[in-house]
């Protein structure tokens, strides 16, 4: 790796991948098309559609410049290759330069075709035209979307290159080169899959990602999929006019508290079991008054902790005890929940998760 050309090649490949698939570090540093060219792109809040017309066009051009950028960089990194003198360069480099110029030329021709007749051929404008009324144009649809996007009650989720936006009338997905749009009254959403990640970089906690398919009864509108965290599912439902179907019977964890509740139940099942004295009947849980009391607090943890002996009879079901445990935690530090101690909801004796025993 002492050779300058090999070092430059590795660095440029990393740069190109980060520029195309922008990681959070690049985005935080402002190294994105939206940030660098913000003056030319204009405000997304003022003209949402116009902003993304310019952004997608500029992004396509810049991405197609990357192969040529590598060749220009190699002219400096490897002067012994004599790449500036194209006729003296190796045949492989001549072919690569031809390929790079062809890619850039094709992108320029494509952008020119998009811009014809007031950008009517642009992919975003064609998507908008599918929703235009007779004797109307994509500009009327764009004006409606721009107006609704300015409202503060819209739903927005995801990174800029894969953002989900739901307004009063529209469901939209922003992609790198285009924009997927469906009219709410014409579409239905279906949960098709979910993935469970053990750790989220933003939350430092487990996160569930839902995949939702958006289909429209309008034959001119192509179906598309959106992905969002399960903790945002309830907020999305509130903004939609129709319920979301769950075709895959996915168990959706709506919040951090519900994720914790599942973990809480798992740990309690591994604890010791409390056997009720003969003749003692279990009363309904005083928290929900629906399920029978199902847990008893016994000081079983080792060490010289703060846990205390609770002398209350079984009065709570496992679900209500788990919700109580979660409600007493610092919501900003979920990584401490399992190791923390909370007071008994009845007598205030402190206990930890190891002290919660199922009742038989």
Short mmCIF file of C-alpha atoms in Angstrom, two decimals:
data_model
loop_
_atom_site.label_atom_id
_atom_site.label_comp_id
_atom_site.label_asym_id
_atom_site.label_seq_id
_atom_site.Cartn_x
_atom_site.Cartn_y
_atom_site.Cartn_z
CA UNK A 1 0.00 0.00 0.00
CA UNK A 2 3.06 2.29 -0.29
CA UNK A 3 2.24 3.00 -3.92
CA UNK A 4 0.40 6.35 -4.32
CA UNK A 5 -1.92 4.99 -7.02
CA UNK A 6 -3.07 2.09 -4.84
CA UNK A 7 -3.64 4.41 -1.90
CA UNK A 8 -5.61 6.85 -4.05
CA UNK A 9 -7.68 4.02 -5.55
CA UNK A 10 -8.70 2.74 -2.13
CA UNK A 11 -9.46 6.23 -0.86
CA UNK A 12 -11.50 7.11 -3.94
CA UNK A 13 -13.54 3.91 -3.78
CA UNK A 14 -14.40 4.64 -0.15
CA UNK A 15 -15.24 8.25 -1.02
CA UNK A 16 -17.44 7.23 -3.96
CA UNK A 17 -19.36 4.67 -1.91
CA UNK A 18 -19.91 7.18 0.90
CA UNK A 19 -20.98 9.84 -1.58
CA UNK A 20 -23.54 7.57 -3.26
CA UNK A 21 -24.70 5.71 -0.13
CA UNK A 22 -24.32 8.57 2.33
CA UNK A 23 -23.58 7.33 5.89
CA UNK A 24 -24.59 9.28 8.98
CA UNK A 25 -21.05 10.61 9.44
CA UNK A 26 -21.03 12.24 5.99
CA UNK A 27 -24.54 13.56 6.54
CA UNK A 28 -23.61 15.05 9.93
CA UNK A 29 -20.59 16.74 8.37
CA UNK A 30 -22.82 18.28 5.70
CA UNK A 31 -21.17 16.35 2.87
CA UNK A 32 -24.35 15.76 0.89
CA UNK A 33 -25.75 17.10 -2.35
CA UNK A 34 -28.56 18.83 -0.47
CA UNK A 35 -26.19 20.68 1.85
CA UNK A 36 -23.38 21.55 -0.56
CA UNK A 37 -25.73 22.87 -3.26
CA UNK A 38 -28.45 24.17 -0.93
CA UNK A 39 -28.38 27.67 -2.46
CA UNK A 40 -29.11 26.35 -5.95
CA UNK A 41 -31.60 23.66 -4.89
CA UNK A 42 -33.79 26.10 -3.00
CA UNK A 43 -35.86 25.50 0.11
CA UNK A 44 -37.67 22.19 0.38
CA UNK A 45 -40.31 23.79 2.61
CA UNK A 46 -41.19 26.45 0.06
CA UNK A 47 -41.11 24.33 -3.11
CA UNK A 48 -40.97 20.62 -2.25
CA UNK A 49 -41.42 19.29 -5.80
CA UNK A 50 -39.14 21.87 -7.44
CA UNK A 51 -36.46 21.16 -4.82
CA UNK A 52 -36.49 17.43 -5.57
CA UNK A 53 -36.56 18.00 -9.33
CA UNK A 54 -33.26 19.87 -9.03
CA UNK A 55 -31.84 17.52 -6.38
CA UNK A 56 -32.48 14.31 -8.31
CA UNK A 57 -31.12 15.83 -11.54
CA UNK A 58 -27.97 17.15 -9.90
CA UNK A 59 -27.45 13.90 -7.99
CA UNK A 60 -27.61 11.86 -11.20
CA UNK A 61 -25.07 14.16 -12.88
CA UNK A 62 -22.65 14.11 -9.95
CA UNK A 63 -22.82 10.34 -9.59
CA UNK A 64 -22.06 9.95 -13.29
CA UNK A 65 -19.02 12.22 -12.85
CA UNK A 66 -17.41 9.82 -10.38
CA UNK A 67 -15.75 7.52 -12.96
CA UNK A 68 -14.19 10.52 -14.73
CA UNK A 69 -13.14 11.95 -11.36
CA UNK A 70 -11.14 8.82 -10.69
CA UNK A 71 -9.29 9.15 -13.98
CA UNK A 72 -8.46 12.81 -13.28
CA UNK A 73 -7.27 11.90 -9.78
CA UNK A 74 -5.04 9.16 -11.16
CA UNK A 75 -3.38 11.72 -13.44
CA UNK A 76 -2.04 13.33 -10.26
CA UNK A 77 -1.58 10.19 -8.14
CA UNK A 78 0.28 8.23 -10.84
CA UNK A 79 2.14 10.67 -13.11
CA UNK A 80 4.32 7.83 -14.40
CA UNK A 81 1.24 6.44 -16.19
CA UNK A 82 1.27 9.59 -18.40
CA UNK A 83 -2.54 9.66 -18.35
CA UNK A 84 -2.70 13.32 -19.43
CA UNK A 85 -1.30 12.22 -22.77
CA UNK A 86 -4.22 10.00 -23.66
CA UNK A 87 -2.65 8.65 -26.85
CA UNK A 88 0.39 7.52 -24.84
CA UNK A 89 -1.58 5.93 -21.98
CA UNK A 90 -2.09 2.18 -21.73
CA UNK A 91 -4.97 0.71 -23.70
CA UNK A 92 -6.84 -0.19 -20.51
CA UNK A 93 -6.77 3.44 -19.37
CA UNK A 94 -7.89 4.64 -22.80
CA UNK A 95 -10.88 2.31 -22.64
CA UNK A 96 -11.66 3.46 -19.10
CA UNK A 97 -11.52 7.12 -20.15
CA UNK A 98 -13.85 6.39 -23.06
CA UNK A 99 -16.25 4.62 -20.72
CA UNK A 100 -16.15 7.50 -18.21
CA UNK A 101 -16.83 10.10 -20.88
CA UNK A 102 -19.63 7.99 -22.32
CA UNK A 103 -21.31 7.70 -18.92
CA UNK A 104 -21.08 11.46 -18.40
CA UNK A 105 -22.32 12.17 -21.93
CA UNK A 106 -25.29 9.85 -21.55
CA UNK A 107 -26.22 11.52 -18.24
CA UNK A 108 -26.03 14.97 -19.84
CA UNK A 109 -28.24 13.83 -22.74
CA UNK A 110 -30.67 12.26 -20.25
CA UNK A 111 -30.88 15.48 -18.22
CA UNK A 112 -31.43 17.45 -21.43
CA UNK A 113 -34.31 15.14 -22.35
CA UNK A 114 -35.77 15.54 -18.87
CA UNK A 115 -35.70 19.33 -19.18
CA UNK A 116 -37.63 19.42 -22.47
CA UNK A 117 -41.11 20.98 -22.40
CA UNK A 118 -40.69 22.39 -18.89
CA UNK A 119 -39.27 19.19 -17.30
CA UNK A 120 -42.33 17.24 -18.37
CA UNK A 121 -40.19 14.16 -19.09
CA UNK A 122 -38.54 14.06 -15.68
CA UNK A 123 -39.40 10.87 -13.71
CA UNK A 124 -40.90 12.94 -10.89
CA UNK A 125 -43.11 14.88 -13.31
CA UNK A 126 -44.28 11.66 -14.94
CA UNK A 127 -45.24 10.33 -11.51
CA UNK A 128 -47.17 13.53 -10.82
CA UNK A 129 -48.92 13.35 -14.19
CA UNK A 130 -50.45 10.03 -13.17
CA UNK A 131 -52.45 11.90 -10.52
CA UNK A 132 -53.43 14.90 -12.66
CA UNK A 133 -57.11 15.45 -13.43
CA UNK A 134 -58.33 15.70 -17.04
CA UNK A 135 -57.34 19.01 -18.65
CA UNK A 136 -54.84 19.53 -15.86
CA UNK A 137 -51.08 19.00 -15.60
CA UNK A 138 -48.47 17.80 -13.17
CA UNK A 139 -48.01 21.40 -11.97
CA UNK A 140 -51.44 21.38 -10.31
CA UNK A 141 -50.52 18.21 -8.42
CA UNK A 142 -47.15 19.74 -7.49
CA UNK A 143 -48.87 22.83 -6.12
CA UNK A 144 -51.16 20.68 -3.96
CA UNK A 145 -48.22 18.68 -2.58
CA UNK A 146 -46.16 21.84 -1.94
CA UNK A 147 -49.03 23.34 0.04
CA UNK A 148 -49.57 20.26 2.20
CA UNK A 149 -45.84 19.76 2.79
CA UNK A 150 -45.62 23.21 4.41
CA UNK A 151 -48.03 22.13 7.15
CA UNK A 152 -46.45 21.17 10.44
CA UNK A 153 -48.73 18.18 11.07
CA UNK A 154 -47.24 16.00 8.31
CA UNK A 155 -45.59 12.67 9.10
CA UNK A 156 -41.92 12.41 8.11
CA UNK A 157 -39.45 9.63 8.83
CA UNK A 158 -36.17 8.26 7.56
CA UNK A 159 -32.94 9.62 6.11
CA UNK A 160 -33.01 12.12 3.20
CA UNK A 161 -32.27 9.44 0.58
CA UNK A 162 -35.13 7.16 1.71
CA UNK A 163 -37.59 9.44 3.47
CA UNK A 164 -41.26 8.65 4.05
CA UNK A 165 -43.64 11.61 4.06
CA UNK A 166 -47.39 11.46 4.65
CA UNK A 167 -49.55 14.56 4.36
CA UNK A 168 -53.32 14.93 4.56
CA UNK A 169 -53.78 13.65 0.98
CA UNK A 170 -50.50 12.07 -0.13
CA UNK A 171 -48.17 9.19 0.73
CA UNK A 172 -44.64 9.84 -0.60
CA UNK A 173 -41.27 8.17 -0.59
CA UNK A 174 -38.18 10.19 -1.49
CA UNK A 175 -35.50 8.16 -3.27
CA UNK A 176 -32.10 9.13 -4.63
CA UNK A 177 -33.21 9.81 -8.20
CA UNK A 178 -36.98 9.95 -8.01
CA UNK A 179 -40.09 10.40 -5.90
CA UNK A 180 -42.85 7.81 -5.34
CA UNK A 181 -46.29 9.28 -4.76
CA UNK A 182 -49.72 7.80 -4.02
CA UNK A 183 -53.01 9.55 -3.29
CA UNK A 184 -54.29 8.50 0.12
CA UNK A 185 -57.88 7.95 -0.96
CA UNK A 186 -56.72 5.66 -3.79
CA UNK A 187 -54.14 3.55 -1.99
CA UNK A 188 -53.97 0.89 0.67
CA UNK A 189 -50.98 0.00 2.82
CA UNK A 190 -49.98 -3.52 3.82
CA UNK A 191 -47.32 -4.65 6.28
CA UNK A 192 -45.40 -7.32 4.36
CA UNK A 193 -42.31 -7.97 6.49
CA UNK A 194 -40.28 -6.90 9.50
CA UNK A 195 -36.68 -7.18 10.59
CA UNK A 196 -35.39 -7.09 14.13
CA UNK A 197 -32.06 -5.37 14.76
CA UNK A 198 -30.37 -6.00 18.08
CA UNK A 199 -28.87 -2.52 18.23
CA UNK A 200 -29.78 0.82 16.69
CA UNK A 201 -26.98 3.42 16.35
CA UNK A 202 -29.41 6.23 17.14
CA UNK A 203 -31.14 4.67 20.15
CA UNK A 204 -28.44 2.28 21.41
CA UNK A 205 -31.24 -0.25 21.82
CA UNK A 206 -33.06 -2.95 19.79
CA UNK A 207 -35.22 -1.68 16.95
CA UNK A 208 -37.80 -3.29 14.69
CA UNK A 209 -38.01 -2.14 11.05
CA UNK A 210 -41.32 -2.63 9.22
CA UNK A 211 -41.67 -3.02 5.46
CA UNK A 212 -44.97 -1.63 4.18
CA UNK A 213 -46.21 -1.95 0.61
CA UNK A 214 -48.16 0.99 -0.83
CA UNK A 215 -50.51 0.00 -3.66
CA UNK A 216 -52.91 2.25 -5.56
CA UNK A 217 -56.12 1.49 -7.43
CA UNK A 218 -54.86 3.94 -10.06
CA UNK A 219 -53.30 1.67 -12.74
CA UNK A 220 -50.84 4.41 -13.70
CA UNK A 221 -49.30 4.44 -10.22
CA UNK A 222 -46.62 1.82 -9.59
CA UNK A 223 -46.62 0.12 -6.15
CA UNK A 224 -43.71 0.94 -3.86
CA UNK A 225 -42.48 -0.04 -0.43
CA UNK A 226 -41.62 2.11 2.57
CA UNK A 227 -39.60 1.16 5.64
CA UNK A 228 -39.90 2.69 9.09
CA UNK A 229 -39.30 1.89 12.73
CA UNK A 230 -42.11 0.17 14.59
CA UNK A 231 -42.06 2.95 17.19
CA UNK A 232 -43.33 5.29 14.43
CA UNK A 233 -46.12 2.95 13.32
CA UNK A 234 -48.80 4.46 15.56
CA UNK A 235 -47.99 7.99 14.38
CA UNK A 236 -48.23 6.83 10.76
CA UNK A 237 -51.63 5.24 11.39
CA UNK A 238 -52.96 8.48 12.85
CA UNK A 239 -52.08 10.35 9.65
CA UNK A 240 -53.63 7.80 7.28
CA UNK A 241 -57.28 7.81 6.27
CA UNK A 242 -57.52 4.01 6.05
CA UNK A 243 -56.15 1.30 8.37
CA UNK A 244 -52.95 -0.55 7.52
CA UNK A 245 -53.43 -4.21 6.72
CA UNK A 246 -51.11 -6.78 8.29
CA UNK A 247 -50.91 -9.52 5.66
CA UNK A 248 -47.86 -11.22 7.16
CA UNK A 249 -49.29 -11.32 10.71
CA UNK A 250 -46.27 -9.37 11.91
CA UNK A 251 -46.07 -8.74 15.65
CA UNK A 252 -45.41 -5.00 15.78
CA UNK A 253 -43.58 -3.49 18.72
CA UNK A 254 -44.94 0.00 18.92
CA UNK A 255 -42.61 1.54 21.47
CA UNK A 256 -39.52 1.05 23.59
CA UNK A 257 -41.74 0.22 26.55
CA UNK A 258 -43.40 -2.63 24.67
CA UNK A 259 -40.04 -4.00 23.57
CA UNK A 260 -38.92 -3.87 27.17
CA UNK A 261 -42.12 -5.60 28.29
CA UNK A 262 -41.35 -8.62 26.10
CA UNK A 263 -37.82 -8.79 27.54
CA UNK A 264 -39.18 -8.36 31.07
CA UNK A 265 -41.51 -11.34 30.64
CA UNK A 266 -38.68 -13.47 29.29
CA UNK A 267 -36.47 -12.76 32.29
CA UNK A 268 -39.28 -13.36 34.79
CA UNK A 269 -39.94 -16.79 33.29
CA UNK A 270 -36.32 -17.69 34.07
CA UNK A 271 -36.72 -16.69 37.73
CA UNK A 272 -37.85 -18.92 40.59
CA UNK A 273 -41.54 -19.80 40.83
CA UNK A 274 -43.66 -18.82 43.86
CA UNK A 275 -46.14 -21.46 45.01
CA UNK A 276 -49.25 -20.08 46.64
CA UNK A 277 -50.20 -21.50 50.06
CA UNK A 278 -52.99 -24.03 49.86
CA UNK A 279 -56.41 -22.43 50.05
CA UNK A 280 -55.26 -18.98 48.90
CA UNK A 281 -57.17 -17.77 45.86
CA UNK A 282 -55.63 -15.36 43.39
CA UNK A 283 -57.61 -12.15 43.06
CA UNK A 284 -57.93 -10.09 39.87
CA UNK A 285 -54.96 -7.86 39.12
CA UNK A 286 -55.54 -4.46 40.74
CA UNK A 287 -53.89 -2.79 37.76
CA UNK A 288 -56.10 -4.00 34.89
CA UNK A 289 -58.86 -5.86 36.82
CA UNK A 290 -58.98 -8.37 33.94
CA UNK A 291 -56.23 -10.95 34.36
CA UNK A 292 -55.60 -12.78 37.62
CA UNK A 293 -52.68 -11.74 39.82
CA UNK A 294 -49.69 -13.65 38.55
CA UNK A 295 -46.49 -12.38 40.19
CA UNK A 296 -45.02 -12.20 43.67
CA UNK A 297 -42.01 -10.10 44.75
CA UNK A 298 -39.37 -12.10 46.65
CA UNK A 299 -35.87 -10.83 47.43
CA UNK A 300 -33.76 -13.33 45.51
CA UNK A 301 -30.93 -11.25 44.04
CA UNK A 302 -27.41 -11.68 45.36
CA UNK A 303 -25.10 -9.03 46.74
CA UNK A 304 -25.61 -6.03 48.95
CA UNK A 305 -27.99 -4.17 46.69
CA UNK A 306 -30.83 -1.85 47.53
CA UNK A 307 -33.49 -4.52 47.09
CA UNK A 308 -35.86 -5.04 50.02
CA UNK A 309 -38.22 -7.81 51.03
CA UNK A 310 -41.81 -7.24 49.90
CA UNK A 311 -44.51 -8.78 52.08
CA UNK A 312 -47.45 -8.03 49.79
CA UNK A 313 -49.57 -10.93 48.59
CA UNK A 314 -49.81 -11.48 44.79
CA UNK A 315 -51.82 -8.51 43.54
CA UNK A 316 -50.49 -7.79 40.05
CA UNK A 317 -50.37 -9.64 36.73
CA UNK A 318 -47.08 -9.97 34.87
CA UNK A 319 -48.03 -7.43 32.18
CA UNK A 320 -49.04 -4.71 34.64
CA UNK A 321 -45.93 -5.29 36.75
CA UNK A 322 -43.79 -4.98 33.63
CA UNK A 323 -45.54 -1.74 32.64
CA UNK A 324 -45.02 -0.39 36.15
CA UNK A 325 -41.33 -1.31 36.01
CA UNK A 326 -40.93 0.45 32.65
CA UNK A 327 -42.83 3.55 33.74
CA UNK A 328 -40.37 4.15 36.59
CA UNK A 329 -37.32 4.23 34.29
CA UNK A 330 -35.34 7.07 32.77
CA UNK A 331 -36.77 7.14 29.24
CA UNK A 332 -33.54 8.63 27.89
CA UNK A 333 -31.39 5.72 29.12
CA UNK A 334 -33.10 2.47 28.08
CA UNK A 335 -29.82 0.56 28.40
CA UNK A 336 -30.13 0.84 32.23
CA UNK A 337 -33.68 -0.47 32.53
CA UNK A 338 -32.93 -4.14 33.12
CA UNK A 339 -30.37 -3.45 35.86
CA UNK A 340 -32.38 -0.81 37.72
CA UNK A 341 -34.53 -1.08 40.85
CA UNK A 342 -38.02 0.30 41.37
CA UNK A 343 -40.39 0.48 44.35
CA UNK A 344 -43.21 -2.02 44.75
CA UNK A 345 -46.40 -0.34 43.48
CA UNK A 346 -48.14 -1.24 46.76
CA UNK A 347 -45.66 -1.10 49.68
CA UNK A 348 -42.76 0.79 47.98
CA UNK A 349 -40.15 -1.84 48.86
CA UNK A 350 -37.45 -1.68 46.21
CA UNK A 351 -36.97 -4.69 43.92
CA UNK A 352 -35.12 -5.62 40.72
CA UNK A 353 -36.12 -7.84 37.83
CA UNK A 354 -34.56 -10.90 39.52
CA UNK A 355 -37.05 -10.55 42.41
CA UNK A 356 -40.16 -10.94 40.25
CA UNK A 357 -41.50 -14.50 40.49
CA UNK A 358 -44.36 -16.12 38.60
CA UNK A 359 -47.16 -17.55 40.74
CA UNK A 360 -48.36 -21.13 40.53
#
